[in-house]
Coordinates of C-alpha atoms and ligand atoms in Angstrom, one line a residue:
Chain A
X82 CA -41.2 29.7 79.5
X83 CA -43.4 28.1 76.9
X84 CA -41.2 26.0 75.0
X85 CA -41.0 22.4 75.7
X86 CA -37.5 20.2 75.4
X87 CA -35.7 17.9 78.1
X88 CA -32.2 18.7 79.6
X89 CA -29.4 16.9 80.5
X90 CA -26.3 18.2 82.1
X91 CA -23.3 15.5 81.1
X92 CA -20.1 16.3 83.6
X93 CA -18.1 15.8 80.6
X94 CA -17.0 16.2 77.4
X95 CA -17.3 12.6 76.6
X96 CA -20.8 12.1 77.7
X97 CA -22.0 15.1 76.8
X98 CA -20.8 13.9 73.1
X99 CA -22.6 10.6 73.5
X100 CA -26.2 12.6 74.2
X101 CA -25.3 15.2 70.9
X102 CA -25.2 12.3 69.1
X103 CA -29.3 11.9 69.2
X104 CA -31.6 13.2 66.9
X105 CA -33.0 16.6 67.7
X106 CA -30.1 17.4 70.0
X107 CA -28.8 20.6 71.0
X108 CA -25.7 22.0 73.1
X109 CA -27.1 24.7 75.6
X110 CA -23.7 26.9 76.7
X111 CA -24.3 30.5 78.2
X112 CA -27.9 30.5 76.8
X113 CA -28.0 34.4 75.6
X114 CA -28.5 33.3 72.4
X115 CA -30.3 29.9 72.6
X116 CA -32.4 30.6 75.2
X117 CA -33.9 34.1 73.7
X118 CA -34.9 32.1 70.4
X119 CA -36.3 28.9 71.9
X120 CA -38.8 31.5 74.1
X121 CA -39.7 33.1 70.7
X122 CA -40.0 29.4 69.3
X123 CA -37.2 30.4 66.5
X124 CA -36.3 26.8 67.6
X125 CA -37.6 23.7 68.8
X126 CA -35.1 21.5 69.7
X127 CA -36.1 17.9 71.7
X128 CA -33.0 17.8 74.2
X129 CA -30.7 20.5 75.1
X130 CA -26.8 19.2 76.2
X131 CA -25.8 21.8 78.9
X132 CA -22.1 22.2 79.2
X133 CA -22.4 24.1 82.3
X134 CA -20.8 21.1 83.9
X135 CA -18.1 20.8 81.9
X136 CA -15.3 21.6 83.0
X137 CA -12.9 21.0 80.5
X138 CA -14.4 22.7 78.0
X139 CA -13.9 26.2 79.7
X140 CA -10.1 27.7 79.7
X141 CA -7.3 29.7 78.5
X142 CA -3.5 28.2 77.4
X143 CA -0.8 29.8 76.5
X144 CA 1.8 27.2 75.0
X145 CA 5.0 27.8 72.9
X146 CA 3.4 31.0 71.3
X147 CA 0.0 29.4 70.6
X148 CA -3.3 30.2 72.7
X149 CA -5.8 27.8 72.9
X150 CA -9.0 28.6 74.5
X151 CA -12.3 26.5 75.4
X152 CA -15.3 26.8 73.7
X153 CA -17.2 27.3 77.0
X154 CA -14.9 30.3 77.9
X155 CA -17.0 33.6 78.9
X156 CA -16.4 36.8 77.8
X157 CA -15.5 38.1 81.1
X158 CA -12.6 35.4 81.3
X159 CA -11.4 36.8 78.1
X160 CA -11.6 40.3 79.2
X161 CA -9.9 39.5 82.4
X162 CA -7.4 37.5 81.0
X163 CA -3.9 38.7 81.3
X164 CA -2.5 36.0 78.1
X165 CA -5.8 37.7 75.7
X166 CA -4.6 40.8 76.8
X167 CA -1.0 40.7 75.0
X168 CA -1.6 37.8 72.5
X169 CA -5.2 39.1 71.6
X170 CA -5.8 42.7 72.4
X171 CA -8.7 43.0 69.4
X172 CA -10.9 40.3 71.7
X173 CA -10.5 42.5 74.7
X174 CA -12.0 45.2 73.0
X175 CA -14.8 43.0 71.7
X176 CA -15.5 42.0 75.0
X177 CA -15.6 45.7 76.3
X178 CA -18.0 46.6 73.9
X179 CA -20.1 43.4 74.3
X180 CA -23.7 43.1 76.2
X181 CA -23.7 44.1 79.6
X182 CA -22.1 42.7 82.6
X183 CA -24.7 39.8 83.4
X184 CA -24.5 38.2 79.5
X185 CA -20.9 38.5 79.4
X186 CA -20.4 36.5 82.5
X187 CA -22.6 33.8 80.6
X188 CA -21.9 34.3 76.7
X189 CA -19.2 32.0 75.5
X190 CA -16.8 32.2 72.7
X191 CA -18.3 29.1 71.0
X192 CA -21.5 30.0 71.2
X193 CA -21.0 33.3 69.8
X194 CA -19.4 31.2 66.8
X195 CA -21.9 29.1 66.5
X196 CA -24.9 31.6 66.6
X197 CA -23.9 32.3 63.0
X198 CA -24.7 36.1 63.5
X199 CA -22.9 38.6 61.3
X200 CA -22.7 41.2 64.6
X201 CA -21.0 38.1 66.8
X202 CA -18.2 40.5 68.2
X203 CA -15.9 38.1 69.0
X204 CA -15.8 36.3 65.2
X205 CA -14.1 39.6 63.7
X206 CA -11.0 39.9 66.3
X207 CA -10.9 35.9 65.7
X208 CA -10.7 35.7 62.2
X209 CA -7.6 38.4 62.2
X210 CA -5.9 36.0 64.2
X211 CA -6.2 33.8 61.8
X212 CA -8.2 31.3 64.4
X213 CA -8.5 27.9 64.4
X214 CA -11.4 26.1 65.2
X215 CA -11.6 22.5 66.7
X216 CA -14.3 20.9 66.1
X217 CA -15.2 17.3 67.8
X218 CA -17.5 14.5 67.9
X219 CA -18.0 10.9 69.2
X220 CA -16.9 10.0 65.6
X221 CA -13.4 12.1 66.1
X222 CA -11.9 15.4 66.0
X223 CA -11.2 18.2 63.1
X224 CA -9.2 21.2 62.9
X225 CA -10.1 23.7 60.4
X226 CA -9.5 27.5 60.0
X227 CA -12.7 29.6 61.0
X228 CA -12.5 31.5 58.0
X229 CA -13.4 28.0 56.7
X230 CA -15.7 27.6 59.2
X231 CA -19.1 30.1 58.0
X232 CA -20.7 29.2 55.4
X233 CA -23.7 31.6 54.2
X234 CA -26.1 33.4 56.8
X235 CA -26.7 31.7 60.3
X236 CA -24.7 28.5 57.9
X237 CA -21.8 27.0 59.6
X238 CA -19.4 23.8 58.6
X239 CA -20.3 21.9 62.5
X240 CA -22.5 19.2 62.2
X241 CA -25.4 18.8 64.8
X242 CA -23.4 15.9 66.9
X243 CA -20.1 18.3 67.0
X244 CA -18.9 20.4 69.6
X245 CA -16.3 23.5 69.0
X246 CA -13.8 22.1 71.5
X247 CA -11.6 24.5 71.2
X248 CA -10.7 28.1 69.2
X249 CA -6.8 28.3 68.9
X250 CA -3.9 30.8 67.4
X251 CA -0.6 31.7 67.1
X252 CA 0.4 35.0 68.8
X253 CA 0.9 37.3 66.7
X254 CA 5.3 38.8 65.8
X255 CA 6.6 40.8 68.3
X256 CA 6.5 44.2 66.1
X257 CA 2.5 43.4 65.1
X258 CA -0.7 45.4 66.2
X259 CA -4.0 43.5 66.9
X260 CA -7.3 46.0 67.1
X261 CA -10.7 46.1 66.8
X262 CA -13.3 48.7 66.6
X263 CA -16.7 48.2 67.4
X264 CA -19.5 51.0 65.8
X265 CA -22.6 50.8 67.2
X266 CA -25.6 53.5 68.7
X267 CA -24.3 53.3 72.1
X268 CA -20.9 52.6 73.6
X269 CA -23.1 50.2 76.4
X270 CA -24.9 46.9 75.4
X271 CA -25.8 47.9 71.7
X272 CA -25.8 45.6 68.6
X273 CA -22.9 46.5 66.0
X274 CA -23.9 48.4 62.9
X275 CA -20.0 47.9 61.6
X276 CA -17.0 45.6 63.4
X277 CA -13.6 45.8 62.2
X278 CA -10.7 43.9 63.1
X279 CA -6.8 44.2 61.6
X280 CA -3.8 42.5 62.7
X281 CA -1.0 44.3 60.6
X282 CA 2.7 43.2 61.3
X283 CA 5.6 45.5 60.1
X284 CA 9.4 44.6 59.6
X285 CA 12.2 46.8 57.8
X286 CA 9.1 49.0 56.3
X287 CA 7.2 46.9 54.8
X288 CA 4.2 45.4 56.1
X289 CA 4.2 41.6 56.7
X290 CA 1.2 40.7 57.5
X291 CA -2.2 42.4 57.0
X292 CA -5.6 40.9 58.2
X293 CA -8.9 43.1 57.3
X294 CA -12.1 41.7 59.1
X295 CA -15.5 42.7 58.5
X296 CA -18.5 42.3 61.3
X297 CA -22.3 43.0 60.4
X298 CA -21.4 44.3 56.5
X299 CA -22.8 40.8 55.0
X300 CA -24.1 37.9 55.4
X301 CA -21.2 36.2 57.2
X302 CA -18.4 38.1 58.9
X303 CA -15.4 38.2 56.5
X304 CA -12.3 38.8 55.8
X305 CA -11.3 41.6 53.1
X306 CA -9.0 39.5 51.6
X307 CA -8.1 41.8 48.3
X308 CA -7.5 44.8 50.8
X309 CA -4.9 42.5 52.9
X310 CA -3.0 41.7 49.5
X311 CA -2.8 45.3 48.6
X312 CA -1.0 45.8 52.2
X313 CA 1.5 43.0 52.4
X314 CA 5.0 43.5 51.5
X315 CA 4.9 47.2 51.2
X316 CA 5.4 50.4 52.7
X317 CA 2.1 51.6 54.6
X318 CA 2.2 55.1 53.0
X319 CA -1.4 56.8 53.4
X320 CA -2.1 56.7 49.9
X321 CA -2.0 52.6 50.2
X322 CA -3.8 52.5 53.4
X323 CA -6.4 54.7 51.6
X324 CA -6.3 52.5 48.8
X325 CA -7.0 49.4 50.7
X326 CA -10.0 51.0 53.1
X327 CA -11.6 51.6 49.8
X328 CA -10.8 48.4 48.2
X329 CA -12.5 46.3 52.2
X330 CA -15.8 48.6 51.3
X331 CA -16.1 47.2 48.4
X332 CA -15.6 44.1 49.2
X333 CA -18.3 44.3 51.8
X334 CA -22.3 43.3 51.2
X335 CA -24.2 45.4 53.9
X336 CA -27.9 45.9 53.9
X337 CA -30.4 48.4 55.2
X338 CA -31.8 47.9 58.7
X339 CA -33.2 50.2 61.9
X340 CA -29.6 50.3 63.0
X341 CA -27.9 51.8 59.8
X342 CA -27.9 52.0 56.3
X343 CA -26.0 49.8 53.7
X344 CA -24.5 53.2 52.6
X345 CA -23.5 54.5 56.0
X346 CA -21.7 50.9 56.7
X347 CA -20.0 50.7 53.6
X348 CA -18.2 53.8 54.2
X349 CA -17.8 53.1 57.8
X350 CA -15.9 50.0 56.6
X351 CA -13.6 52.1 54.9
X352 CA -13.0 54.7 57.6
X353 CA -12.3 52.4 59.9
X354 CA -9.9 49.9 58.3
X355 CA -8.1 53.5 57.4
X356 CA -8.0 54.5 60.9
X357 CA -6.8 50.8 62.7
X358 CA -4.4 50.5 59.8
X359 CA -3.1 53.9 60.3
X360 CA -2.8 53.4 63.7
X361 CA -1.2 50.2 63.4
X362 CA 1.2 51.9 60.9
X363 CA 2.0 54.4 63.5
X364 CA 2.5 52.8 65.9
X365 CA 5.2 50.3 64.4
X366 CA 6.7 53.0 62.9
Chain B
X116 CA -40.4 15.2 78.2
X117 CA -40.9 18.3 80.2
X118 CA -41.8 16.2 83.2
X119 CA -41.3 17.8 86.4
X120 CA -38.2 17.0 88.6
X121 CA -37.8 17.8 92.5
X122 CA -34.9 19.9 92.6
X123 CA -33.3 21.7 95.4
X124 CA -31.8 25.2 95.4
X125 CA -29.8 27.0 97.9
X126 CA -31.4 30.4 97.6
X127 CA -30.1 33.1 100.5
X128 CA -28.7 30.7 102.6
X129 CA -31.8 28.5 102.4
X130 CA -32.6 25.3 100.8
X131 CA -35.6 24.8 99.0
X132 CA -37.1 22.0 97.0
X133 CA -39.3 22.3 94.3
X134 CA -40.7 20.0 91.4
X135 CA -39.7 22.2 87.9
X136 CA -39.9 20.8 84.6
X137 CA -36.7 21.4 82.4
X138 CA -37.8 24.4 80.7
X139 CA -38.4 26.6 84.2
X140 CA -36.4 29.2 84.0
X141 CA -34.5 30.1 87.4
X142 CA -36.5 33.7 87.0
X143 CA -39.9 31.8 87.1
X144 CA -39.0 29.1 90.1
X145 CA -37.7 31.9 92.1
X146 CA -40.5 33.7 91.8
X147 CA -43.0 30.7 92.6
X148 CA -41.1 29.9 95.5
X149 CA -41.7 33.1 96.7
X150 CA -38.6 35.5 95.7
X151 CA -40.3 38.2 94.3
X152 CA -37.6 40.0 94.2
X153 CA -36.0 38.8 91.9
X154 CA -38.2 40.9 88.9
X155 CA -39.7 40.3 85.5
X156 CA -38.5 42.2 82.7
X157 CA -38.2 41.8 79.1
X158 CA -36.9 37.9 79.7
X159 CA -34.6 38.3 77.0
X160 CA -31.1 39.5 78.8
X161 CA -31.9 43.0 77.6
X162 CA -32.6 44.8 81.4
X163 CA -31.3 43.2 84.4
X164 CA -33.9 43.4 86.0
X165 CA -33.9 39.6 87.2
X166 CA -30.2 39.3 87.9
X167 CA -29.1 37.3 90.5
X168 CA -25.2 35.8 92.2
X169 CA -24.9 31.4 91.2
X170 CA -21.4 31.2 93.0
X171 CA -21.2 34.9 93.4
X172 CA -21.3 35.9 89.8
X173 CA -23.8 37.8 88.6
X174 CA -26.2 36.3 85.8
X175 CA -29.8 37.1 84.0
X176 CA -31.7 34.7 85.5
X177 CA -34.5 35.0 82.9
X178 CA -31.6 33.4 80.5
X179 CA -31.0 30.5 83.1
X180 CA -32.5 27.0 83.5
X181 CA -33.9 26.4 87.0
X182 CA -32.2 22.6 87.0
X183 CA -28.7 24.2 86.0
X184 CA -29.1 25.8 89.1
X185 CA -28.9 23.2 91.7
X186 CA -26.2 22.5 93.6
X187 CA -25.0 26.4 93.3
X188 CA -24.9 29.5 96.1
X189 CA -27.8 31.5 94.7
X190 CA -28.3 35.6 96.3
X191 CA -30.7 37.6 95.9
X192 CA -31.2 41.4 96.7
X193 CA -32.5 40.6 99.2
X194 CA -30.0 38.1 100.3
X195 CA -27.1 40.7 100.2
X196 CA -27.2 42.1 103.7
X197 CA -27.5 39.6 106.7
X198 CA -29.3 40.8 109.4
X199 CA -29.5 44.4 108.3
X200 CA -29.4 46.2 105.1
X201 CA -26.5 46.2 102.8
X202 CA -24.4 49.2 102.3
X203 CA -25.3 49.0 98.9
X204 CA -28.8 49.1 100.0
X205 CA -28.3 51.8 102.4
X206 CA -26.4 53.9 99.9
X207 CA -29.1 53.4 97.3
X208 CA -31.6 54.8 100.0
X209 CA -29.7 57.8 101.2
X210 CA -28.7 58.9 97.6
X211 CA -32.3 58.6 95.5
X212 CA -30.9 56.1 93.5
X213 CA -34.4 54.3 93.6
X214 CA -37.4 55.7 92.1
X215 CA -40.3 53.1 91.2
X216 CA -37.7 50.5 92.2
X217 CA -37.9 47.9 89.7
X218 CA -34.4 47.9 88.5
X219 CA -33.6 48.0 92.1
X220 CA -32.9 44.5 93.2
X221 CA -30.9 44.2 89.4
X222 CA -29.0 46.7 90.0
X223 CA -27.8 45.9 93.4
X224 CA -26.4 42.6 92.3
X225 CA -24.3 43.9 89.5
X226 CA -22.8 46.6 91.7
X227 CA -22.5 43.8 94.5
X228 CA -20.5 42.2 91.8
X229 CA -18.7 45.3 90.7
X230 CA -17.1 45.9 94.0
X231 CA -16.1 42.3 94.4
X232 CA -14.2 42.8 91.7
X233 CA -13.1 46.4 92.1
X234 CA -13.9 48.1 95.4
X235 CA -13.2 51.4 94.1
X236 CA -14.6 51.6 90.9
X237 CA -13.6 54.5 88.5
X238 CA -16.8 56.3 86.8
X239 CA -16.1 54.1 83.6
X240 CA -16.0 51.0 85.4
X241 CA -19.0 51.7 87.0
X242 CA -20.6 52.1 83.1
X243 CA -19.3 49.3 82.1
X244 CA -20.7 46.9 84.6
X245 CA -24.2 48.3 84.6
X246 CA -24.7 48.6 81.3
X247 CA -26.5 45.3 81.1
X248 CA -29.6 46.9 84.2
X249 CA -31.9 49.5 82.3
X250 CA -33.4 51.9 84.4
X251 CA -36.3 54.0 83.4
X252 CA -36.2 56.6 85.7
X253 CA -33.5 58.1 88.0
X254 CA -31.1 58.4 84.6
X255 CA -28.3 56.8 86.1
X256 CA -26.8 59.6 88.1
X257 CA -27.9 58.6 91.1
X258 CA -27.5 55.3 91.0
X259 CA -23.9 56.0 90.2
X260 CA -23.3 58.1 93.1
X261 CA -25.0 55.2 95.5
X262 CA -22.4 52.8 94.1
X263 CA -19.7 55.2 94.7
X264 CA -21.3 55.8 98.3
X265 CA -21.2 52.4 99.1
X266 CA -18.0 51.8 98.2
X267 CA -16.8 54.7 100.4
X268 CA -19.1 53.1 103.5
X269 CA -17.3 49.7 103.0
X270 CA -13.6 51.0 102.7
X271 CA -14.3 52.4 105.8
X272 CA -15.6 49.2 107.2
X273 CA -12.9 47.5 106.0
X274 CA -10.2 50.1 107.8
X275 CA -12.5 49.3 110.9
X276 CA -12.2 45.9 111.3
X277 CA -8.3 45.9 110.6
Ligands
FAD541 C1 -28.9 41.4 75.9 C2 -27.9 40.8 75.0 C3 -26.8 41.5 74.5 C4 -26.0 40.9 73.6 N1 -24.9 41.6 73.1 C5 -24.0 41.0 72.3 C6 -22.9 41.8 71.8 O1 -22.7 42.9 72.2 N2 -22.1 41.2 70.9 C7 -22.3 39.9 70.5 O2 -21.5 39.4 69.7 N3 -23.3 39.2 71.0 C8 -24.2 39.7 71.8 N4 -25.3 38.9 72.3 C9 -25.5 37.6 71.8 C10 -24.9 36.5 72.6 O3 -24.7 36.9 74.0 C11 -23.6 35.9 72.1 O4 -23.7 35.5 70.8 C12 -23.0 34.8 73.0 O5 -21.6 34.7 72.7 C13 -23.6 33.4 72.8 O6 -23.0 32.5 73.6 P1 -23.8 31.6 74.6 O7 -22.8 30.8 75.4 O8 -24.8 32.3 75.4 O9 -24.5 30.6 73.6 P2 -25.9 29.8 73.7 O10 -27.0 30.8 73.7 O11 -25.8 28.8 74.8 O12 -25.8 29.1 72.3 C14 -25.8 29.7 71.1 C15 -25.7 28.7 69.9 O13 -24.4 28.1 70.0 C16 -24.5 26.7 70.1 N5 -23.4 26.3 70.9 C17 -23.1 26.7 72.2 N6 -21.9 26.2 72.6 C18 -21.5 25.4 71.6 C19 -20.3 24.6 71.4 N7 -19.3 24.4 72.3 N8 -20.2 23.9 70.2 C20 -21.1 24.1 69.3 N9 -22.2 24.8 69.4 C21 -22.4 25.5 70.5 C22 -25.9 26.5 70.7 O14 -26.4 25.2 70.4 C23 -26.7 27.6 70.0 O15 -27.0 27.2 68.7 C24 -26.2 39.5 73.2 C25 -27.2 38.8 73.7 C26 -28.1 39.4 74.6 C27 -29.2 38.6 75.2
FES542 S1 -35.9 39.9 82.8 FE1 -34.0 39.0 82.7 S2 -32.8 40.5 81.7 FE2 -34.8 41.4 81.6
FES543 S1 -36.1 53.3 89.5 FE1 -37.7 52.9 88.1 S2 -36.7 51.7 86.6 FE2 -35.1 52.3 87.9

């Protein structure tokens, strides 16, 4: 490859801190992302940090109902994960309907955070987990919700000497449904045109908790926030759920590209927050 | 910066040393060093066409730095069999699963890797974990039914040596 940079590969979190810390600095994880753009001189970072090495960044904990999960965790740990598969069943889904089987063994979840794109699969399931992001540095740690966490297109809250340590959640109640739904051309290694997650939690019929979120319909992925208030502490009747697809649709900002129209994701926003919310209802009885 | 660096690869059960700079890709040094089969693609993830196994899993290595890779078990195609062909290989041959060939050597190490994982893969698994090798010309078919062939072949070479 043409690009020019120098590469270090720290064997830990502490050193590989220390390097971050230099101007023009760069963590290098799986590389799906990174890589493509620095060959296409998108970016021209001076060092890249590779955290191949570290070990302690990569990993999945379960403890007392809370998972916590390294930033330089692949996809294929997550979708081979038996703890994702009952506490996060929207993130196995992402990660069946993500790349193909050579990126997934490389892409990490903190780099698909970090890459800022409105398609990241993983940032929708995430977000309606209500995920936590841990962010550290040599000058200390932070904790902050990843809602919080995007800012405005390919705009995050990390600074350029910060790491995402680590992604944590609560598991969601017992009588809860977690899914995500992934629209794209193709079932097999295809960019989404519209991503929605919902966590919905039911107890003596009415809903308790409702979590809408919205991949590749605006700049950032989002959270239909309106549409989860419409939801909670009700009874999921059809007219409701229909109420609330409608209300996520509008909440979203889509725009016209070779994959899709604004139009066409717009409503598929609303048919498929009717359908996972449906389901969800359904299911919980 | 970008200065070269002697760096030593285990590549099919050989070691090799060779003086990269940083920004080598693992594609690029495995191909100077003389594994051309590892193949050139798009360089950008999108066809599989360069996979090869660090550690036995199966990665792009057009998305790889050449220094990440030292110290790790790297196969090739045509590392997979030992002293004769590969099952996989075999299967591929038998069943016109190869046509120009390209994809070939991609394609054998994801379905390598798919039957680590899963020696009897179901039709979806089999979809699923070759999504990521594009293959302009036998459609797929075939290529399925080699994986499934192969898998067949081993069981029974499993059975064998029990
Ligand atoms: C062929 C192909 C198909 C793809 N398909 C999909 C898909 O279906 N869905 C999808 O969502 N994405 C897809 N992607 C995009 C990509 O694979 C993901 O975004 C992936 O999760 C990126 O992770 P990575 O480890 O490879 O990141 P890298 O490329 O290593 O890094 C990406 C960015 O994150 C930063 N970074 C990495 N780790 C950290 C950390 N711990 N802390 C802070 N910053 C960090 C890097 O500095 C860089 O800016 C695809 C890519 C390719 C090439
Ligand atoms: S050349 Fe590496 S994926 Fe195409
Ligand atoms: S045989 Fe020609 S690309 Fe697959």
């Amino acid at each position: 490859m043409d690009a020019r940079f120098d590469l270090e590969m720290p064997e830990s979190c502490e050193e590989a801190l220390t390097l971050l810390a230099q101007d023009g600095a760069v963590p290098l994880a799986g590389g799906t992302d990174l890589i493509v753009d620095l060959r296409a001189r998108r970016r021209e970072p001076r060092l890249l940090v590779s955290l191949d090495r570290v070990a302690e960044l990569r990993g999945i904990a379960a403890k007392n109902g809370r998972i916590e999960i390294g930033g330089r965790t692949t996809v294929t740990d997550l979708v081979r994960s038996p703890a994702i598969a009952t506490a996060a069943p929207s993130l196995v889904q992402a990660g069946m309907a993500f790349a193909g089987q050579m990126v997934r063994n490389a892409a990490t979840v903190a780099g698909n955070i970090a890459s800022g794109s409105p398609a990241a699969d993983l940032v929708p399931p995430l977000l309606s987990l209500d995920a936590d992001v841990t962010l550290i540095s040599t000058r200390g740690e932070r904790t902050m919700p990843l809602a919080a966490f995007f800012i405005d297109y390919r705009k995050n809250a990390g600074q350029s000497d910060e790491l995402i340590r680590t992604i944590s959640w609560q598991r969601p109640p017992e009588r809860a449904v977690n899914a995500f739904y992934k629209l794209a051309r193709r079932k097999g290694d295809a960019i989404t045109v519209t991503g929605v997650a919902v966590t919905v939690a039911i107890e003596g019929g009415r809903c308790t908790r409702a979590r809408i979120a919205l991949g590749a319909v605006a700049p950032t992925i989002l959270r239909a926030q309106q549409a989860e208030a419409m939801l909670e502490g009700k009874a999921l009747t059809p007219a409701l759920i229909e109420a609330a697809a409608h209300e996520a649709a509008g909440q979203s900002r889509p725009i016209d590209d070779i994959r899709a129209s604004a139009e066409y994701r717009r409503h598929m926003v609303k048919v498929l927050t009717r359908r996972l919310v449906s389901q969800a209802a359904e299911r919980l009885g | 910066m970008a200065s070269d660096r002697a760096i030593t690869l285990r590549v099919n059960g050989r070691s090799i040393t060779t003086a990269v700079p940083a920004h080598r890709t693992l594609l690029e040094a495995l191909r100077d060093a003389g594994f051309v089969d590892v193949k050139r693609g798009c360089e950008k993830g999108d066809c599989g066409a360069c996979a090869v196994l660090i550690d036995g899993v199966a990665i792009d290595a057009c998305l790889t730095l050449a220094w990440t890779a030292e110290g790790r078990t790297i196969v090739t195609a045509a590392g997979l069999g030992k002293d004769e062909l590969h099952p996989l290989q075999t299967s591929f041959i038998e069943k016109g699963a190869i046509q120009c060939g390209y994809c070939t050597p991609g394609l054998l190490i994801a379905a390598h890797s798919l039957l680590a994982m899963s020696p009897d893969p179901s039709e979806d698994e089999m979809r699923f974990e070759l999504s990521g090798n594009l293959c302009r010309c036998t459609g797929y078919s075939k290529v399925f039914e080699a994986v499934k062939d192969a898998a067949t072949k081993m069981a029974a070479r499993e059975a064998h040596h029990d």
